[in-house]
Coordinates of C-alpha atoms (C1' of nucleotides) in Angstrom, one line a residue:
Chain O
M171 CA 9.7 -133.6 97.9
E172 CA 11.9 -134.3 101.2
A173 CA 12.8 -130.7 102.3
S174 CA 16.0 -131.9 103.0
S175 CA 16.7 -133.3 99.8
I176 CA 16.8 -129.9 98.1
P177 CA 20.1 -129.2 96.5
Q178 CA 22.6 -126.9 98.1
P179 CA 22.5 -124.4 95.1
V180 CA 18.3 -124.1 95.4
I181 CA 18.6 -123.9 99.2
H182 CA 21.1 -120.8 98.4
R183 CA 18.5 -119.1 96.2
L184 CA 15.4 -119.5 98.2
P185 CA 16.2 -116.8 100.6
K186 CA 16.9 -114.6 97.4
Y187 CA 13.2 -115.6 96.4
L188 CA 11.9 -114.8 99.7
V189 CA 13.4 -111.0 99.6
H190 CA 12.1 -110.4 95.9
I191 CA 8.6 -111.8 96.7
Q192 CA 7.9 -109.9 100.2
E193 CA 9.1 -106.8 98.2
L194 CA 6.2 -107.5 95.5
R195 CA 3.7 -108.3 98.0
E196 CA 4.8 -104.7 99.5
D197 CA 4.4 -103.2 96.4
G198 CA 0.6 -104.9 96.1
V199 CA 1.8 -107.2 93.0
A200 CA -0.6 -110.4 93.5
W201 CA 1.1 -112.7 90.8
A202 CA 4.4 -113.2 89.7
S203 CA 5.7 -115.4 86.4
S204 CA 8.8 -117.7 86.6
Q205 CA 10.0 -115.0 83.7
D206 CA 9.1 -111.9 86.1
I207 CA 11.0 -113.7 88.7
A208 CA 14.3 -114.5 86.8
D209 CA 14.5 -111.3 85.5
A210 CA 14.7 -109.3 88.6
L211 CA 17.0 -112.0 90.4
G212 CA 19.2 -112.5 87.1
L213 CA 18.1 -116.1 86.8
T214 CA 16.5 -118.1 84.0
P215 CA 12.8 -118.7 84.1
S216 CA 13.7 -122.4 83.8
T217 CA 16.0 -122.1 86.6
V218 CA 13.1 -120.5 88.8
R219 CA 10.4 -123.2 88.2
Q220 CA 13.0 -125.9 88.8
D221 CA 13.5 -124.6 92.1
L222 CA 10.1 -123.9 92.9
S223 CA 9.3 -127.4 92.1
H224 CA 11.0 -128.2 95.5
I225 CA 8.7 -126.8 97.5
D226 CA 4.9 -127.5 98.1
L227 CA 3.1 -124.8 95.5
R228 CA 1.6 -125.0 92.4
G229 CA 1.7 -121.9 90.0
I230 CA -1.1 -121.5 87.3
S231 CA -1.0 -121.3 83.6
K232 CA -1.0 -118.0 82.3
K233 CA -0.4 -116.1 85.7
G234 CA 2.3 -117.6 87.4
Y235 CA 2.7 -118.0 91.1
E236 CA 0.6 -116.1 93.6
T237 CA 3.0 -114.0 95.8
S238 CA 1.0 -114.3 99.1
Q239 CA 1.0 -118.3 98.8
L240 CA 4.4 -118.3 97.5
E241 CA 5.9 -116.1 100.5
A242 CA 4.1 -118.2 102.8
E243 CA 5.6 -121.3 101.5
L244 CA 9.3 -120.1 101.3
R245 CA 8.7 -118.7 104.9
L246 CA 8.0 -122.1 105.8
V247 CA 10.5 -124.0 104.2
L248 CA 13.2 -121.6 105.4
G249 CA 11.9 -121.6 108.9
A250 CA 11.3 -117.8 108.8
D251 CA 8.6 -118.2 111.0
I252 CA 10.4 -119.9 113.9
R253 CA 12.0 -117.6 116.2
H254 CA 15.6 -118.4 116.4
R255 CA 18.1 -117.3 119.4
V256 CA 21.6 -116.2 118.5
V257 CA 24.7 -115.3 120.5
I258 CA 27.5 -113.3 118.9
V259 CA 31.1 -114.0 120.3
G260 CA 33.1 -111.2 119.8
A261 CA 32.0 -107.5 120.9
G262 CA 34.4 -105.6 118.6
H263 CA 33.2 -103.0 116.2
L264 CA 31.6 -105.9 114.0
G265 CA 29.9 -107.8 116.9
R266 CA 28.3 -104.7 118.5
S267 CA 26.9 -103.4 115.0
L268 CA 25.2 -106.7 114.5
A269 CA 24.0 -106.5 117.9
M270 CA 22.4 -103.0 117.1
H271 CA 21.2 -104.0 113.7
G272 CA 17.4 -103.9 113.9
A273 CA 16.8 -106.0 110.9
F274 CA 17.7 -109.3 113.0
P275 CA 15.1 -109.4 115.3
Q276 CA 12.6 -108.1 112.8
R277 CA 13.3 -111.4 111.0
G278 CA 13.1 -113.6 113.6
F279 CA 16.8 -113.6 114.8
E280 CA 16.9 -112.5 118.5
I281 CA 20.3 -111.6 119.3
C282 CA 20.3 -112.7 123.0
C283 CA 23.8 -112.1 124.2
L284 CA 27.1 -110.9 123.2
F285 CA 30.3 -112.6 124.6
D286 CA 33.8 -111.3 124.8
K287 CA 36.7 -112.2 127.0
D288 CA 37.9 -108.7 127.5
P289 CA 36.6 -107.8 131.1
S290 CA 36.8 -104.1 130.2
V291 CA 33.5 -104.5 127.8
V292 CA 31.8 -107.1 129.8
G293 CA 28.9 -105.9 131.7
R294 CA 28.7 -103.1 128.8
K295 CA 25.4 -103.0 126.5
F296 CA 25.1 -102.6 122.9
G297 CA 21.4 -101.5 122.1
T298 CA 19.7 -103.9 124.2
V299 CA 22.2 -106.7 124.2
D300 CA 24.3 -107.3 127.3
V301 CA 28.1 -108.2 127.1
M302 CA 29.0 -111.0 129.1
S303 CA 32.0 -113.4 129.9
I304 CA 32.8 -115.9 127.6
D305 CA 32.9 -118.3 130.5
S306 CA 29.4 -118.0 131.1
M307 CA 28.7 -119.0 127.3
G308 CA 27.7 -122.8 128.6
E309 CA 25.2 -121.5 131.1
V310 CA 23.7 -119.0 128.9
A311 CA 23.5 -121.3 125.9
R312 CA 21.4 -123.7 128.2
D313 CA 19.3 -121.7 129.8
K314 CA 18.4 -119.6 126.6
K315 CA 18.1 -122.2 124.1
I316 CA 20.6 -120.7 121.8
D317 CA 20.1 -122.2 118.2
I318 CA 22.9 -119.9 116.4
G319 CA 26.5 -118.9 117.2
L320 CA 28.0 -115.8 115.4
I321 CA 31.9 -115.6 115.2
A322 CA 32.8 -112.2 115.2
V323 CA 36.4 -112.5 116.6
P324 CA 40.0 -112.0 115.0
S325 CA 41.0 -114.8 112.9
H326 CA 43.3 -116.4 115.1
A327 CA 40.6 -117.1 117.8
A328 CA 38.0 -118.2 115.4
Q329 CA 38.7 -122.0 115.8
E330 CA 38.8 -121.8 119.6
V331 CA 35.3 -119.9 119.5
A332 CA 34.0 -122.3 117.3
D333 CA 35.1 -125.5 119.6
A334 CA 33.4 -123.7 122.3
L335 CA 30.1 -123.2 120.8
V336 CA 30.1 -126.6 119.7
A337 CA 31.1 -127.6 123.3
V338 CA 28.0 -125.8 124.3
G339 CA 25.7 -127.6 122.0
I340 CA 25.3 -125.1 119.4
R341 CA 24.8 -126.8 116.0
A342 CA 24.8 -123.8 113.6
I343 CA 27.3 -121.2 113.3
L344 CA 27.7 -118.1 111.0
N345 CA 31.4 -117.6 110.5
L346 CA 32.3 -113.8 109.9
A347 CA 36.2 -114.5 111.0
Y348 CA 38.5 -114.7 108.1
K349 CA 39.6 -118.3 108.5
H350 CA 38.0 -121.8 107.7
I351 CA 36.8 -123.4 110.8
Q352 CA 36.6 -127.2 111.4
V353 CA 33.7 -128.4 113.2
P354 CA 32.4 -132.0 113.8
E355 CA 29.8 -134.1 111.6
G356 CA 26.1 -132.4 112.2
V357 CA 27.4 -128.9 112.9
H358 CA 26.1 -126.4 110.3
V359 CA 28.5 -123.7 109.3
V360 CA 27.9 -121.0 106.8
D361 CA 30.8 -118.6 106.0
A362 CA 30.3 -114.8 105.4
R363 CA 33.1 -112.9 105.0
I364 CA 33.1 -109.6 103.8
M365 CA 37.2 -109.8 103.1
E366 CA 36.7 -112.5 100.9
S367 CA 34.1 -111.0 98.9
L368 CA 36.0 -107.8 98.3
Q369 CA 39.0 -109.9 97.1
E370 CA 36.7 -111.7 94.7
L371 CA 36.0 -108.0 93.4
A372 CA 39.8 -107.1 93.3
F373 CA 40.4 -110.1 91.0
A374 CA 37.4 -109.1 88.7
L375 CA 38.9 -105.7 88.5
R376 CA 42.5 -106.9 87.9
N377 CA 41.1 -109.0 85.0
D378 CA 38.9 -106.3 83.1
G379 CA 41.1 -104.5 80.7
Chain M
M807 CA 46.1 -120.0 81.5
E808 CA 44.4 -116.8 80.6
A809 CA 43.4 -115.5 84.3
S810 CA 39.9 -114.3 83.1
S811 CA 39.2 -118.0 82.1
I812 CA 39.5 -119.1 85.7
P813 CA 36.0 -120.6 86.6
Q814 CA 34.0 -119.1 88.9
P815 CA 34.2 -121.4 91.8
V816 CA 37.7 -121.7 91.6
I817 CA 38.0 -118.0 91.6
H818 CA 35.7 -118.2 94.9
R819 CA 38.0 -120.9 96.7
L820 CA 41.3 -118.5 95.9
P821 CA 41.1 -116.3 98.6
K822 CA 40.2 -119.2 101.0
Y823 CA 43.6 -120.9 99.8
L824 CA 45.5 -117.4 100.5
V825 CA 44.0 -116.7 103.8
H826 CA 45.2 -120.8 104.8
I827 CA 48.6 -120.3 103.2
Q828 CA 49.4 -117.1 104.8
E829 CA 48.5 -119.0 108.2
L830 CA 50.7 -121.5 107.5
R831 CA 53.6 -119.1 106.8
E832 CA 53.3 -117.2 110.0
D833 CA 53.7 -120.7 111.7
G834 CA 56.6 -121.4 109.8
V835 CA 55.2 -124.2 107.4
A836 CA 57.3 -124.1 104.1
W837 CA 55.8 -126.7 102.5
A838 CA 52.0 -127.9 101.9
S839 CA 50.9 -131.0 99.8
S840 CA 47.4 -130.9 98.0
Q841 CA 46.3 -133.2 100.9
D842 CA 47.3 -131.0 103.4
I843 CA 45.4 -128.1 102.1
A844 CA 42.5 -130.0 101.1
D845 CA 42.2 -131.3 105.0
A846 CA 42.3 -127.8 106.2
L847 CA 39.7 -126.2 103.9
G848 CA 37.1 -129.3 103.6
L849 CA 38.2 -130.0 100.1
T850 CA 39.4 -133.0 98.1
P851 CA 43.3 -133.1 97.1
S852 CA 42.0 -133.5 93.4
T853 CA 40.3 -130.2 93.5
V854 CA 43.2 -128.6 95.0
R855 CA 45.4 -129.7 92.2
Q856 CA 42.8 -128.7 89.9
D857 CA 42.4 -125.5 91.1
L858 CA 45.8 -124.5 91.4
S859 CA 46.6 -125.6 87.9
H860 CA 44.9 -122.4 86.9
I861 CA 47.8 -120.3 88.7
D862 CA 51.3 -120.0 87.4
L863 CA 53.2 -122.3 89.7
R864 CA 54.6 -125.8 89.8
G865 CA 54.4 -128.2 93.1
I866 CA 57.1 -130.4 93.5
S867 CA 56.5 -134.6 93.7
K868 CA 56.8 -135.8 97.3
K869 CA 56.8 -132.4 98.9
G870 CA 53.8 -130.5 97.3
Y871 CA 53.6 -126.6 97.1
E872 CA 56.1 -124.2 98.5
T873 CA 54.2 -122.0 100.7
S874 CA 55.8 -118.9 100.1
Q875 CA 55.5 -119.1 96.3
L876 CA 52.0 -120.2 96.5
E877 CA 51.3 -117.2 98.6
A878 CA 53.1 -114.9 96.4
E879 CA 51.3 -116.1 93.5
L880 CA 47.9 -116.1 95.0
R881 CA 48.6 -112.6 96.0
L882 CA 49.6 -111.8 92.4
V883 CA 46.3 -113.2 90.8
L884 CA 44.0 -112.1 93.5
G885 CA 45.6 -108.4 92.9
A886 CA 46.3 -108.3 96.8
D887 CA 49.4 -106.2 96.2
I888 CA 47.4 -103.5 94.5
R889 CA 45.9 -101.1 96.9
H890 CA 42.3 -100.5 96.4
R891 CA 40.2 -97.5 97.3
V892 CA 36.7 -98.1 98.8
V893 CA 33.8 -95.8 99.8
I894 CA 30.8 -97.1 101.8
V895 CA 27.6 -95.6 101.4
G896 CA 25.7 -95.9 104.3
A897 CA 26.9 -94.6 107.7
G898 CA 24.7 -96.7 110.1
H899 CA 25.8 -99.1 112.6
L900 CA 27.2 -101.5 109.8
G901 CA 28.9 -98.7 107.6
R902 CA 30.4 -97.6 110.5
S903 CA 31.8 -100.8 112.0
L904 CA 33.2 -101.4 108.8
A905 CA 34.8 -97.9 108.5
M906 CA 36.7 -98.7 111.9
H907 CA 37.4 -102.1 111.1
G908 CA 41.5 -102.5 110.9
A909 CA 41.6 -105.5 108.8
F910 CA 40.4 -103.9 105.4
P911 CA 43.4 -101.2 105.4
Q912 CA 45.5 -104.3 106.5
R913 CA 44.8 -105.9 103.4
G914 CA 45.1 -103.2 100.9
F915 CA 41.5 -102.0 100.8
E916 CA 41.4 -98.4 102.1
I917 CA 38.3 -97.1 103.2
C918 CA 38.4 -93.5 101.6
C919 CA 35.0 -92.1 102.9
L920 CA 31.6 -93.1 104.2
F921 CA 28.6 -91.4 102.3
D922 CA 25.2 -90.6 104.0
K923 CA 22.3 -88.6 103.3
D924 CA 21.3 -87.7 106.8
P925 CA 22.6 -84.2 107.4
S926 CA 23.0 -84.8 111.0
V927 CA 25.9 -87.4 110.4
V928 CA 27.7 -85.7 107.5
G929 CA 30.7 -84.1 109.0
R930 CA 31.4 -87.0 111.8
K931 CA 34.1 -89.3 111.6
F932 CA 34.1 -92.6 112.6
G933 CA 37.8 -94.1 113.2
T934 CA 39.8 -92.1 110.6
V935 CA 36.8 -92.0 107.9
D936 CA 34.9 -88.7 107.3
V937 CA 31.3 -89.0 106.4
M938 CA 30.3 -87.0 103.6
S939 CA 27.0 -86.0 101.9
I940 CA 26.0 -88.5 99.2
D941 CA 25.6 -85.4 96.6
S942 CA 29.7 -85.3 96.6
M943 CA 30.0 -88.8 95.5
G944 CA 30.8 -88.0 92.0
E945 CA 33.6 -85.5 93.1
V946 CA 35.2 -87.7 95.5
A947 CA 35.1 -90.9 93.3
R948 CA 37.0 -88.7 90.5
D949 CA 39.3 -87.3 93.1
K950 CA 40.3 -90.1 94.8
K951 CA 40.0 -92.6 91.9
I952 CA 37.7 -94.9 93.7
D953 CA 37.6 -98.6 92.7
I954 CA 34.9 -100.3 95.0
G955 CA 31.7 -99.2 96.4
L956 CA 30.0 -100.9 99.4
I957 CA 26.4 -100.7 99.8
A958 CA 25.4 -100.9 103.5
V959 CA 22.0 -99.0 103.3
P960 CA 18.5 -100.4 104.0
S961 CA 17.3 -102.5 101.5
H962 CA 14.9 -100.0 99.7
A963 CA 17.5 -97.6 99.1
A964 CA 19.8 -100.1 97.6
Q965 CA 18.9 -99.9 94.0
E966 CA 19.1 -96.2 94.0
V967 CA 22.5 -96.4 95.5
A968 CA 23.9 -98.8 93.2
D969 CA 22.8 -96.6 90.1
A970 CA 24.4 -93.6 91.6
L971 CA 27.5 -95.8 92.0
V972 CA 27.4 -96.8 88.7
A973 CA 26.7 -93.3 87.4
V974 CA 30.0 -92.0 89.0
G975 CA 31.7 -94.7 87.3
I976 CA 32.6 -97.3 90.1
R977 CA 32.7 -100.7 88.3
A978 CA 32.8 -103.2 91.7
I979 CA 29.9 -103.1 94.0
L980 CA 29.8 -105.1 97.4
N981 CA 26.1 -105.3 98.0
L982 CA 25.2 -105.9 101.8
A983 CA 21.9 -104.5 101.6
Y984 CA 19.1 -107.5 101.8
K985 CA 17.7 -107.1 98.3
H986 CA 19.3 -108.3 94.6
I987 CA 20.4 -104.9 92.7
Q988 CA 20.7 -104.5 88.9
V989 CA 23.5 -103.1 87.3
P990 CA 24.6 -102.6 83.7
E991 CA 26.9 -105.2 81.7
G992 CA 30.5 -104.7 82.8
V993 CA 30.0 -103.7 86.4
H994 CA 30.6 -106.4 89.0
V995 CA 28.3 -107.3 92.1
V996 CA 29.1 -109.7 94.7
D997 CA 26.5 -110.2 97.4
A998 CA 27.5 -110.5 101.1
R999 CA 24.1 -110.6 103.0
I1000 CA 24.4 -111.8 106.5
M1001 CA 20.6 -112.3 106.7
E1002 CA 20.5 -114.8 103.9
S1003 CA 23.2 -116.6 105.6
L1004 CA 21.3 -116.6 108.7
Q1005 CA 18.2 -117.8 106.7
E1006 CA 20.5 -120.7 105.2
L1007 CA 21.3 -121.8 108.8
A1008 CA 17.8 -121.6 109.6
F1009 CA 16.7 -123.9 106.9
A1010 CA 19.5 -126.7 108.0
L1011 CA 18.2 -126.3 111.5
R1012 CA 15.0 -126.9 110.4
N1013 CA 15.8 -129.9 108.5
D1014 CA 17.9 -131.5 110.9
G1015 CA 15.7 -134.1 113.0
Chain X
dT1157 C1' -10.9 -120.1 71.4
dA1158 C1' -5.9 -118.9 71.5
dG1159 C1' -2.0 -117.7 73.5
dA1160 C1' 0.5 -117.7 77.7
dT1161 C1' 2.7 -120.1 81.2
dT1162 C1' 3.2 -124.1 84.2
dG1163 C1' 5.4 -128.7 85.6
dT1164 C1' 8.6 -132.1 84.3
dT1165 C1' 11.4 -134.9 81.1
dA1166 C1' 15.6 -134.6 78.4
dA1167 C1' 19.7 -132.7 76.7
dT1168 C1' 23.6 -129.9 77.6
dC1169 C1' 26.9 -128.0 80.0
dG1170 C1' 30.5 -127.6 83.7
dA1171 C1' 32.4 -128.9 87.9
dT1172 C1' 34.3 -132.3 91.2
dT1173 C1' 36.3 -136.5 91.6
dA1174 C1' 39.1 -140.6 90.5
dA1175 C1' 43.0 -142.5 88.2
dC1176 C1' 47.3 -142.9 86.6
dA1177 C1' 52.0 -142.1 84.1
dA1178 C1' 55.4 -138.7 85.2
dT1179 C1' 58.8 -137.3 88.6
dC1180 C1' 61.4 -135.8 92.4
Chain I
dT1421 C1' 65.6 -147.1 95.1
dA1422 C1' 60.8 -146.9 96.7
dG1423 C1' 57.3 -144.4 97.8
dA1424 C1' 54.7 -140.0 97.9
dT1425 C1' 52.8 -136.6 95.2
dT1426 C1' 52.4 -133.8 91.2
dG1427 C1' 49.8 -132.6 86.8
dT1428 C1' 46.7 -134.1 83.6
dT1429 C1' 43.1 -136.7 81.2
dA1430 C1' 39.2 -139.2 81.5
dA1431 C1' 34.7 -140.7 84.2
dT1432 C1' 31.3 -139.3 87.1
dC1433 C1' 28.3 -136.5 88.8
dG1434 C1' 25.2 -132.5 89.2
dA1435 C1' 23.2 -128.3 88.0
dT1436 C1' 21.3 -125.5 84.6
dT1437 C1' 19.0 -125.0 80.4
dA1438 C1' 15.9 -126.2 76.8
dA1439 C1' 11.7 -128.2 74.9
dC1440 C1' 7.2 -129.6 75.0
dA1441 C1' 2.6 -131.7 76.4
dA1442 C1' -0.9 -130.0 79.6
dT1443 C1' -3.7 -126.9 81.2
dC1444 C1' -5.6 -122.4 82.8

DNA sequence: TAGATTGTTAATCGATTAACAATC
DNA sequence: TAGATTGTTAATCGATTAACAATC
């Protein structure tokens, strides 16, 4: 039951369970069976039970899982109760819109700073977030104990930004740039590229009939 | 070699190959071996050769794959040469920033329209894209032959928007909302949730040491 | 109690990796 | 030619699904 032994596909699904369970709770639903959850998320009940067996929780025969308990446990496992400190590199349209997106602080991801190298944007403010020069990144990362760096620059600059984030000690990177980045062992990277997702859809449409 | 028989994990990687190969081409690299590609994308050479065996292309012993040929073939398979017509539902920060993002039209995804139900945004323009009332979606989808719908509304409205997109005949949906959506058989959905990606990173950090 | 649903083991399925003859 | 690299088959690995005794 070592948390770090949870397989990658399961880790990928855990946030989806959390979203759904939070919603059930908001609707006042107290119990959910593996079948209920499977139906809602497009999985099989078997997969749901296998997945939940990785976290510290017991369901009850005939009733299923208690939503409040399940939510609490998922929050714990996912670190959702820990406040994370995030910087965004790249104050273009995407970086700005993420800085102003209320959902992140709501869920524990505090956007501490936007970085950009363009002097004409440095000093501006989007929502509550200041744009600072990329040269001050080391200082900010240290002072504000930044955990997560978000890459929102054009693809040709992505690797350079990744290197800079790693250099200032950031060990978790969300890459929104349309480019695979290389990082040393021990640094976590998750890709989130809307362009690639669109291309997957384009492929699906092409092979439809 | 039926295109639609390509397994999902391979389909998911194809856009990544395309990005990398385009970059090699820009740098004037004419040949790339499976080992080269594997190193750049964090895969094994074996996986690369298996993946590329699904597309109509022959590598050459000792040299590898010709980048121009590989790019052309990937573009073809992914439908990258087809112009796709996209609407964005939700003219909040995220929807607006995507509408103004130059990379989409560059790669064949034309953002035709932003929809919102808030009358105070309807009529505004972000970049070159007009905001229209969500009530006119059916008409627009028909007239402009929209292929892809992008959901950028708050999670509580996501399902409703998905239903509306399906109702007007859109068969490919990119869901950016923090909620799993249900669609009928035959409609393609790809999820792209930055929040979930952040939560995966939070999990990774929590189990680090 | 009877029936529904769990937790877990075993079976299946599919993806990745290894290996190697063919070949440029 | 000798060596590198392909395409493909076979082996391994891991994830998903099925099955079922335990149990509420």
